PDB file of C-alpha atoms in Angstrom:
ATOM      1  CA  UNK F   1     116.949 120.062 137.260  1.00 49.00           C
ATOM      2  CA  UNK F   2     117.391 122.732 134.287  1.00 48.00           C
ATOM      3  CA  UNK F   3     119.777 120.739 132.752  1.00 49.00           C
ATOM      4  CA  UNK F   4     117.895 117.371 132.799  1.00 45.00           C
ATOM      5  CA  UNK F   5     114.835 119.465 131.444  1.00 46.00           C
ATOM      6  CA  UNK F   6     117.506 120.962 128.344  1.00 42.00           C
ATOM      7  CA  UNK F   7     118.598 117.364 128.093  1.00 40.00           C
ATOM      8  CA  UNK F   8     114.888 115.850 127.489  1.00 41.00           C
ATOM      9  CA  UNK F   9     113.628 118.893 125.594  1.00 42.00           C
ATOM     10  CA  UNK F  10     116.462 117.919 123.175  1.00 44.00           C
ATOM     11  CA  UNK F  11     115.544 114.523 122.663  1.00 44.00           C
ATOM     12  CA  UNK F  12     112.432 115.473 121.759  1.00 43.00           C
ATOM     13  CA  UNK F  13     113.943 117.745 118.749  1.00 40.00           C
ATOM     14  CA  UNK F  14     116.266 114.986 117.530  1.00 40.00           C
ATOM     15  CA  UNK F  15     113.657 112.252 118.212  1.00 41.00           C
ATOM     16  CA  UNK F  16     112.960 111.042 114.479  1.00 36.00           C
ATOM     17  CA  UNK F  17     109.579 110.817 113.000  1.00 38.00           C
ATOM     18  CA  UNK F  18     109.698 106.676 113.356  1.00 35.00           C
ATOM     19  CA  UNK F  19     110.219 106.923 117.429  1.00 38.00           C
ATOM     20  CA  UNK F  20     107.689 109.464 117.664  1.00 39.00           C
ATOM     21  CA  UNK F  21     105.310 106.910 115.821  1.00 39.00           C
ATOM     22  CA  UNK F  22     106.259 103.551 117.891  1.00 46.00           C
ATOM     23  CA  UNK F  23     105.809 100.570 115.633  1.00 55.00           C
ATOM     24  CA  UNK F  24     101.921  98.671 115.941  1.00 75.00           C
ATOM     25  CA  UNK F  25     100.458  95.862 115.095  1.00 88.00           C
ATOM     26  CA  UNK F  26      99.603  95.914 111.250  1.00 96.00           C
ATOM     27  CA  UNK F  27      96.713  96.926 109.790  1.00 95.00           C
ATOM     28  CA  UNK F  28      96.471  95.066 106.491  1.00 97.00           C
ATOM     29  CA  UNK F  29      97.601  91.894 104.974  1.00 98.00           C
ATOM     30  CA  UNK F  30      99.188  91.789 101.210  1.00 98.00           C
ATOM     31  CA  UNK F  31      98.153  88.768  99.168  1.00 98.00           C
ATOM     32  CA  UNK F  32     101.021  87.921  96.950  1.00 97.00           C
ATOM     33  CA  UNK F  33     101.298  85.816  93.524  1.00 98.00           C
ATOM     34  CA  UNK F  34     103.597  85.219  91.252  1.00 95.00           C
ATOM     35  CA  UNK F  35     104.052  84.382  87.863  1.00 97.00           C
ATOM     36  CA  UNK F  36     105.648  81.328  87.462  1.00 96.00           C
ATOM     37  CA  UNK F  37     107.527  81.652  84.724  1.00 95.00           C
ATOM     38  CA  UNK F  38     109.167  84.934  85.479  1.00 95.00           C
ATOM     39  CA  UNK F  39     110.230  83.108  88.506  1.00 94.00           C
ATOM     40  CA  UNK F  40     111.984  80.224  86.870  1.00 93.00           C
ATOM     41  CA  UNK F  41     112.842  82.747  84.458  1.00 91.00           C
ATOM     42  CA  UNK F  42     115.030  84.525  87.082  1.00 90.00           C
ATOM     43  CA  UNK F  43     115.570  81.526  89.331  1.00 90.00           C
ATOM     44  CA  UNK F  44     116.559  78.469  86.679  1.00 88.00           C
ATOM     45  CA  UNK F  45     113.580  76.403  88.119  1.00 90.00           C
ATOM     46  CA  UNK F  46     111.019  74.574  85.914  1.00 85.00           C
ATOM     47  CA  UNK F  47     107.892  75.091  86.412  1.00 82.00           C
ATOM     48  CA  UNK F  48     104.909  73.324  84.250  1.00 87.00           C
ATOM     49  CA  UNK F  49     102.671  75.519  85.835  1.00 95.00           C
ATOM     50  CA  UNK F  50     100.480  78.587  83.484  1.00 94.00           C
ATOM     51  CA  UNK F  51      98.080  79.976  86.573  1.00 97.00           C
ATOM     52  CA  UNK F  52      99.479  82.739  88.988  1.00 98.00           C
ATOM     53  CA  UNK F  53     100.403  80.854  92.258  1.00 98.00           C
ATOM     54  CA  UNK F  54     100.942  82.560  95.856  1.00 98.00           C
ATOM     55  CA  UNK F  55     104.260  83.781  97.464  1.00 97.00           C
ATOM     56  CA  UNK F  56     102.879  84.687 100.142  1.00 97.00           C
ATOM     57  CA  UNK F  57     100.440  86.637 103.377  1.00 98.00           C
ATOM     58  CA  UNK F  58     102.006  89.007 104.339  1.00 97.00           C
ATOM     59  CA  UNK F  59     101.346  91.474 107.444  1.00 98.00           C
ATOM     60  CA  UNK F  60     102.097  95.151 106.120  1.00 96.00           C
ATOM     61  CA  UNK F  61     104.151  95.559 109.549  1.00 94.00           C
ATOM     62  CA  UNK F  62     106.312  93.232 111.405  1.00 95.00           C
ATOM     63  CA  UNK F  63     108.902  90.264 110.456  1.00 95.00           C
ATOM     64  CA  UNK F  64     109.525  87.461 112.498  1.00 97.00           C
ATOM     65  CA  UNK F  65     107.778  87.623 115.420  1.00 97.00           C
ATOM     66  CA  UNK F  66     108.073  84.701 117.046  1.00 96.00           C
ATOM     67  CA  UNK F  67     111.155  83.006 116.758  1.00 94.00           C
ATOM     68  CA  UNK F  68     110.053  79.999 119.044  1.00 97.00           C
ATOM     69  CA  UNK F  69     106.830  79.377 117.187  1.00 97.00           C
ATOM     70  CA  UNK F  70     108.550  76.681 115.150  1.00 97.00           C
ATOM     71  CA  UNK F  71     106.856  75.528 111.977  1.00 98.00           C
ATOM     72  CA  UNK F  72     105.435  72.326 111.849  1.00 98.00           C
ATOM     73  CA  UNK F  73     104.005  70.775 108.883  1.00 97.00           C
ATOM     74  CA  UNK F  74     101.820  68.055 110.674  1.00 98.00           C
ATOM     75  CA  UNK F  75      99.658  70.940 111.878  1.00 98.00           C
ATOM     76  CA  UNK F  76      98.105  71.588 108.330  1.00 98.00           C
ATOM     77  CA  UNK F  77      98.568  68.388 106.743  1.00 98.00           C
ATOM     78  CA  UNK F  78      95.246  68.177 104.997  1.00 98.00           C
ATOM     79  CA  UNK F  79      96.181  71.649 103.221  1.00 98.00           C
ATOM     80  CA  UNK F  80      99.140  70.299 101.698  1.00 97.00           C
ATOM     81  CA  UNK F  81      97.670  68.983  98.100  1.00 97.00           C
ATOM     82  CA  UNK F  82      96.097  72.530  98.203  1.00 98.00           C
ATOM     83  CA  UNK F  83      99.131  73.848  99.028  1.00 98.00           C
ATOM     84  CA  UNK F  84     101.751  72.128  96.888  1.00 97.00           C
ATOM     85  CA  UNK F  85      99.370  73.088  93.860  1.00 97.00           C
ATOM     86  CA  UNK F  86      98.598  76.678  94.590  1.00 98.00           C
ATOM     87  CA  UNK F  87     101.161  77.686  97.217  1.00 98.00           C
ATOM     88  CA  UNK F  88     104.190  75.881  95.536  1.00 97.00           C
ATOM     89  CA  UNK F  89     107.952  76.329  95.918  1.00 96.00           C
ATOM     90  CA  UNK F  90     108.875  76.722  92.968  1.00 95.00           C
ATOM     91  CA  UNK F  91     112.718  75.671  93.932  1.00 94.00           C
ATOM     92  CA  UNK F  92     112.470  72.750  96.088  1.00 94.00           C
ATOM     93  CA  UNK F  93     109.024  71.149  95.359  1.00 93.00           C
ATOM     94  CA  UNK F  94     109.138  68.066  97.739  1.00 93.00           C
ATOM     95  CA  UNK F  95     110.481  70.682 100.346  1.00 95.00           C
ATOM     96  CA  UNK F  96     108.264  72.109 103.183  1.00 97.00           C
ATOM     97  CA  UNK F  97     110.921  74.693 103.591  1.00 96.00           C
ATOM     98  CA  UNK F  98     109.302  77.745 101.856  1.00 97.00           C
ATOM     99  CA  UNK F  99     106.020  77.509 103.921  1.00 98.00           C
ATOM    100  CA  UNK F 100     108.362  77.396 107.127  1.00 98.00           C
ATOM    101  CA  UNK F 101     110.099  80.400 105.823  1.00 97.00           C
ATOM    102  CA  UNK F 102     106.612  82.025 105.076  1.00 98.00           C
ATOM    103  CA  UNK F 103     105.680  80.991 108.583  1.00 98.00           C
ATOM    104  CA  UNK F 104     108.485  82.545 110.893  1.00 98.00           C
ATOM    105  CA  UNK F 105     108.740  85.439 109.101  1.00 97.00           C
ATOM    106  CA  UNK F 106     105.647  86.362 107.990  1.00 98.00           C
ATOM    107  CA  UNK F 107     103.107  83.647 109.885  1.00 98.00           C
ATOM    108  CA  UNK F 108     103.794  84.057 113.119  1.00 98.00           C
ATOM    109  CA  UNK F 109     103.227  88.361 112.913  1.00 98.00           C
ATOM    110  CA  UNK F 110     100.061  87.556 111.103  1.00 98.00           C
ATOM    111  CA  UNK F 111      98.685  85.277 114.230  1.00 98.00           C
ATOM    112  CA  UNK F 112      98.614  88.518 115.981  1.00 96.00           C
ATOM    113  CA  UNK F 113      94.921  88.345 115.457  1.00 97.00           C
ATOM    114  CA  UNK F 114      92.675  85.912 116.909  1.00 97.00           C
ATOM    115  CA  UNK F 115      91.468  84.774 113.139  1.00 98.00           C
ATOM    116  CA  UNK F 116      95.235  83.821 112.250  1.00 98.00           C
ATOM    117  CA  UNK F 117      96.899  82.177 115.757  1.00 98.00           C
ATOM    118  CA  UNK F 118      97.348  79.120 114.282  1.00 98.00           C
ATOM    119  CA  UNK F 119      98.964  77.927 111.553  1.00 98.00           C
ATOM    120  CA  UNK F 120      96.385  75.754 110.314  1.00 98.00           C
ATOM    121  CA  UNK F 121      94.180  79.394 110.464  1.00 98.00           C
ATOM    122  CA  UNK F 122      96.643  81.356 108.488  1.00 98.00           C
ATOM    123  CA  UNK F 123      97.424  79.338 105.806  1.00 98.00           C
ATOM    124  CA  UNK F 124      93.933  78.128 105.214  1.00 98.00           C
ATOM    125  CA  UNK F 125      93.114  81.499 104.950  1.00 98.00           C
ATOM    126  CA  UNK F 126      95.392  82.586 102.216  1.00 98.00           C
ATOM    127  CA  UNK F 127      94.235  80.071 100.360  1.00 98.00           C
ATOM    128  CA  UNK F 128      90.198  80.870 100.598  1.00 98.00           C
ATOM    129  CA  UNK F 129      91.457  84.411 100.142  1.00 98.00           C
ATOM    130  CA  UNK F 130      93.311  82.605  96.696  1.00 98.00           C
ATOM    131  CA  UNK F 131      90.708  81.192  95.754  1.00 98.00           C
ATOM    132  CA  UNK F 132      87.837  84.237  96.026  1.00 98.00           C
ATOM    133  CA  UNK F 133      90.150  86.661  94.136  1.00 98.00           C
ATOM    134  CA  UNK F 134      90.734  84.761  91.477  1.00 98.00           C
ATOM    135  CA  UNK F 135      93.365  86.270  89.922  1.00 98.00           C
ATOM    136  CA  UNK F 136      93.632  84.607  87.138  1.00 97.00           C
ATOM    137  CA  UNK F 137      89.955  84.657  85.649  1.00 97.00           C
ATOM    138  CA  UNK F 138      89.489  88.287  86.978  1.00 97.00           C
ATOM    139  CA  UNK F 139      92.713  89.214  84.155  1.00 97.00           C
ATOM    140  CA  UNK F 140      90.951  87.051  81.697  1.00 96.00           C
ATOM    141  CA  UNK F 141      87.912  88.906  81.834  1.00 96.00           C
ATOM    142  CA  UNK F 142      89.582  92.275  80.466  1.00 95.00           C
ATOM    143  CA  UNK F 143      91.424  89.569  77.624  1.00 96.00           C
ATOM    144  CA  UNK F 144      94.820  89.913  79.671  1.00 97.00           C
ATOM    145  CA  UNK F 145      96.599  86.558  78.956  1.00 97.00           C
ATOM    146  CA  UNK F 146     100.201  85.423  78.530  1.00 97.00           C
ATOM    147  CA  UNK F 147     101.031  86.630  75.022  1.00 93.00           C
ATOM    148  CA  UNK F 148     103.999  87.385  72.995  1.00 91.00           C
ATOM    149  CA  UNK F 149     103.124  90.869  72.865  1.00 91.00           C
ATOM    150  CA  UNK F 150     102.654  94.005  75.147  1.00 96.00           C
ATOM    151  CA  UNK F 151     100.651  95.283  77.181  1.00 97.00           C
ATOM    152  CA  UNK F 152      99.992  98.560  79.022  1.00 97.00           C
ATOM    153  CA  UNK F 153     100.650  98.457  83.109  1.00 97.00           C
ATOM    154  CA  UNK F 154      97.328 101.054  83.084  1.00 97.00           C
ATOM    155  CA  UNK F 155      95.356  97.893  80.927  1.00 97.00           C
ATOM    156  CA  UNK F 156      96.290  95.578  83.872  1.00 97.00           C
ATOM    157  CA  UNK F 157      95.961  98.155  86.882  1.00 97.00           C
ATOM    158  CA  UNK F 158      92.295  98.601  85.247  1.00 97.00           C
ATOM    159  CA  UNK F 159      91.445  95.256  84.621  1.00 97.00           C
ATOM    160  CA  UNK F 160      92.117  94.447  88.828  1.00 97.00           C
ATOM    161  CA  UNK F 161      90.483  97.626  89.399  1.00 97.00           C
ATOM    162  CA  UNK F 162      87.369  96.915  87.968  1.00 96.00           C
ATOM    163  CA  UNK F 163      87.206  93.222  89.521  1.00 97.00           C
ATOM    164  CA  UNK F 164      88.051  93.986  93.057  1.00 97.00           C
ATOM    165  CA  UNK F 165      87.458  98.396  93.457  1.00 97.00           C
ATOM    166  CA  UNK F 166      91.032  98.451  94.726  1.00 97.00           C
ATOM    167  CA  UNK F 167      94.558  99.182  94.103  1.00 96.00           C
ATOM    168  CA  UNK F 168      96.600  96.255  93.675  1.00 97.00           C
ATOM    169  CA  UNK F 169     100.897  96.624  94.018  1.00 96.00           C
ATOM    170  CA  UNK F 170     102.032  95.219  90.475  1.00 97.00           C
ATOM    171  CA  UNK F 171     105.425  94.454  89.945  1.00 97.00           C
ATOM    172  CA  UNK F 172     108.014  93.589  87.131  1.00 97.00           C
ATOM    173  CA  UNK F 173     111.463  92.603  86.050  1.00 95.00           C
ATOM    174  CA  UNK F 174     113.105  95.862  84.463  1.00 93.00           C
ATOM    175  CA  UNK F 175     114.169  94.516  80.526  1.00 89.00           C
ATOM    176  CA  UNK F 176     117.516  95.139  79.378  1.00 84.00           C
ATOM    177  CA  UNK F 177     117.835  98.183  77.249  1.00 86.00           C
ATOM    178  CA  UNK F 178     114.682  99.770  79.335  1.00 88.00           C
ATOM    179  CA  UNK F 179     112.423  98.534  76.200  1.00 93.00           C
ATOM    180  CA  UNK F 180     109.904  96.596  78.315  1.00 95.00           C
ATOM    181  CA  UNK F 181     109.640  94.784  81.432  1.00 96.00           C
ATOM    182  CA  UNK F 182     108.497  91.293  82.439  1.00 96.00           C
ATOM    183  CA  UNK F 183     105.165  90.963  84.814  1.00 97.00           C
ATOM    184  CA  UNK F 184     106.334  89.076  87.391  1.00 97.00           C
ATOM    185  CA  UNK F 185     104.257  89.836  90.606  1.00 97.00           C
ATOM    186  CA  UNK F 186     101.073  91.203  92.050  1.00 98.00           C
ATOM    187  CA  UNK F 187      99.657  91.974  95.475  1.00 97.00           C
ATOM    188  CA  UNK F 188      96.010  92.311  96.772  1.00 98.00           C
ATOM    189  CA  UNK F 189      95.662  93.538  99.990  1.00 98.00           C
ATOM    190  CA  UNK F 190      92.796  92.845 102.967  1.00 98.00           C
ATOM    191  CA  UNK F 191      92.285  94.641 105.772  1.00 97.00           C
ATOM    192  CA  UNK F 192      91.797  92.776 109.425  1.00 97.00           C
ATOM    193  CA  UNK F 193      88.238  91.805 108.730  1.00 97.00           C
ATOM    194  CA  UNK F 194      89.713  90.543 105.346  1.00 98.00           C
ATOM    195  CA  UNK F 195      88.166  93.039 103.250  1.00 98.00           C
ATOM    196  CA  UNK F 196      89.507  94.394  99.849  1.00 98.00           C
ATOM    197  CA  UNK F 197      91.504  97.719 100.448  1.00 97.00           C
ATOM    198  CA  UNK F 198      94.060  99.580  98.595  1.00 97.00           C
ATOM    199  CA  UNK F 199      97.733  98.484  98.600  1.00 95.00           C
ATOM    200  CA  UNK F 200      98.802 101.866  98.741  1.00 80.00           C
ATOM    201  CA  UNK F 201     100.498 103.092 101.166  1.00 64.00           C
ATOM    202  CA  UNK F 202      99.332 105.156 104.002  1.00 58.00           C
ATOM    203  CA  UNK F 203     100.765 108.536 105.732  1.00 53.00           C
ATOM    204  CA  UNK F 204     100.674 106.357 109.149  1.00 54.00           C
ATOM    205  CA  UNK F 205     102.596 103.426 107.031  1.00 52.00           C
ATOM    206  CA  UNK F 206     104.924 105.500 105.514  1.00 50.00           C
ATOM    207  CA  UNK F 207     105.842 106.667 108.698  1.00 49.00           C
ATOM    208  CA  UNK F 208     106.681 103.241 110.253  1.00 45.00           C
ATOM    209  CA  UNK F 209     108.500 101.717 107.561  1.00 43.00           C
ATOM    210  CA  UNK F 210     110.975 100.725 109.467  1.00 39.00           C
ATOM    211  CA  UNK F 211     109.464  97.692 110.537  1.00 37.00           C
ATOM    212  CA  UNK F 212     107.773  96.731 106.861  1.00 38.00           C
ATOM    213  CA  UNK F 213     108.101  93.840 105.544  1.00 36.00           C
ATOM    214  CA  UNK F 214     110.669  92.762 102.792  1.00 35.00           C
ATOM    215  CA  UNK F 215     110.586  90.739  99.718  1.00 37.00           C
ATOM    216  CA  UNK F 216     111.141  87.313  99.819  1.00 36.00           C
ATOM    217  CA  UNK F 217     115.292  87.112  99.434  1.00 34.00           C
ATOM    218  CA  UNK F 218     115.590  85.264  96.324  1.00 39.00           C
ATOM    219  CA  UNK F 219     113.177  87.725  94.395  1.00 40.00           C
ATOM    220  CA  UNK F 220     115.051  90.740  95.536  1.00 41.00           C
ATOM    221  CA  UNK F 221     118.550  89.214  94.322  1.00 42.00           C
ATOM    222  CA  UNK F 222     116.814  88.828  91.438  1.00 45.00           C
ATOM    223  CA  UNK F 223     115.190  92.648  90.993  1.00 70.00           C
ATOM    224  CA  UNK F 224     111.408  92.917  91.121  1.00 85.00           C
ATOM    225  CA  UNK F 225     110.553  96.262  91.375  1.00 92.00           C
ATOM    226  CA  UNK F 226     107.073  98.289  90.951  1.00 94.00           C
ATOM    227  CA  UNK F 227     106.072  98.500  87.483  1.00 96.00           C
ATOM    228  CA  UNK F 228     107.614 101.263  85.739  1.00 96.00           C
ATOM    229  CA  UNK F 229     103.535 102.833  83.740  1.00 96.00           C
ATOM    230  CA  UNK F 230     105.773 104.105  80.725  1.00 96.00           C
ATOM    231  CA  UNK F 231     107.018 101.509  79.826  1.00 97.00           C
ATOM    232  CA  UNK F 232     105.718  98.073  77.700  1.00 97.00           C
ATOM    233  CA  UNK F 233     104.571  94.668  80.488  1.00 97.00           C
ATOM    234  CA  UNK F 234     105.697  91.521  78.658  1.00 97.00           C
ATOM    235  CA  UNK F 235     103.409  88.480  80.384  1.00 97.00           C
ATOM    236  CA  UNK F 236     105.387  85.799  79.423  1.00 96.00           C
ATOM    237  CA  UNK F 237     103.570  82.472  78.289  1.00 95.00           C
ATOM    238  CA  UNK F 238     104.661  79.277  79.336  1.00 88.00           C
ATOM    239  CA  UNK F 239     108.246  78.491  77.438  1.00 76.00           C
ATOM    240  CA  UNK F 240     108.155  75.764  75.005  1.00 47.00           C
ATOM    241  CA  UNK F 241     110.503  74.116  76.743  1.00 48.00           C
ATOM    242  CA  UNK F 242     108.495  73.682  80.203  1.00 43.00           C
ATOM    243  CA  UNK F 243     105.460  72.072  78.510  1.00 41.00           C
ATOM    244  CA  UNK F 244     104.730  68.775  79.370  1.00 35.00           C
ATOM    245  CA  UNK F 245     107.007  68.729  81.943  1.00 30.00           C
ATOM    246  CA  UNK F 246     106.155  69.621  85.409  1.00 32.00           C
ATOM    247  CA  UNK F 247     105.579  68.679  89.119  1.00 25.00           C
ATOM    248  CA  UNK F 248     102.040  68.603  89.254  1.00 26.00           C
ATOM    249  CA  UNK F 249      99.484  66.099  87.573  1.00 24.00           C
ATOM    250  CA  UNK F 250      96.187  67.641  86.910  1.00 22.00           C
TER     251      UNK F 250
END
């Protein structure tokens, strides 16, 4: 019996700091956009489009949930104008294959709560959650537009601040040479009544990290990263090149 007690009483010493904090249920959701044109910047896409679009809802804990909670587009086919628009794939634009990807590994963690077990539920509500920030005109109020010039990460950070009273995750593509870097991504988070909090992370969060979620693939190949507050954000208009051209009509 002594040794079995010796035995436990050394698990517990060796026990790391995520097992003695088992993984829950997640306690805020991250509204992501991007910026187009870094995007097709980084991805060789083309993309007509000069308003920040989503990337997606994502729980702060937990990835792929459900495996057998298979996506199916028929369920929210009266969001998909909305959708294509505002919640495009920038890659494969006649594809549904993004908002599957969205769904398994983001969707079906979200639909944890009684507000998002449904498809139709989650993705309808990223977009009313879209559509209430307003990213776009809440950056235009503080005269932050795409410009061929620099700003100041604090200059953004302050203009979201001052729209929403919270923290928002801002992220970039590092220049070469260190001389600037390229906005490429922001992220708003809600809480579960779907109330503005901080995007910060907690102690508790920190802790369970294990089981965060990560970025989508193709932007981590590609080297988003937080924004570095020393050095110059470069929010890249659309290119020359992209104008009239594009795979939305207005």
């Amino acid at each position: 019996m002594k040794s079995i007690a010796v035995f436990l009483c050394l698990g517990c010493v060796f026990m790391s700091p995520v097992d003695m904090h088992p993984r829950r249920d997640w306690t805020k959701l991250i509204l992501t956009h991007h910026w187009p044109e870094t995007f097709c910047t980084m991805e060789h896409c083309t993309a007509n489009i000069s308003y920040w679009t989503l990337h997606g809802f994502w729980p702060n804990i937990g990835i792929s949930c459900n495996s057998s909670w298979h996506f199916d587009p028929s369920l929210i086919e009266d969001l998909l104008p909305e959708m294509r628009k505002f919640w495009p794939d920038l890659l494969q634009p006649a594809s549904t294959s993004f908002w599957k990807y969205e769904w398994l590994k983001h969707g079906t963690c979200a639909a944890k709560d009684e507000d998002l077990n449904s498809q139709h539920k989650y993705f309808s509500k990223a977009l009313e959650l879209y559509h209430k920030l307003d990213l776009d005109g809440a950056l235009k109020k503080s005269q932050i537009v795409p410009y061929e010039k620099y700003y100041k990460l604090g200059d953004l950070e302050e203009s979201i601040m001052n729209s929403y009273g919270v923290t928002p995750k801002i992220q970039c593509v590092p220049g070469k040479g260190g001389q600037f870097q390229t906005l490429g991504q922001i992220e708003i988070c809600v809480d579960k009544q779907f109330q503005l909090t901080n995007c910060e992370k907690t102690s508790e969060e920190l802790l369970i990290s294990g089981n965060e979620v990560l970025p989508f693939v193709s932007l981590s190949r590609s080297g988003f990263t937080v924004c570095d507050p020393s050095v110059p954000v470069y929010y890249p208009p659309l290119s020359a090149k992209h104008k009239g051209r594009g795979f939305f009509k207005a």
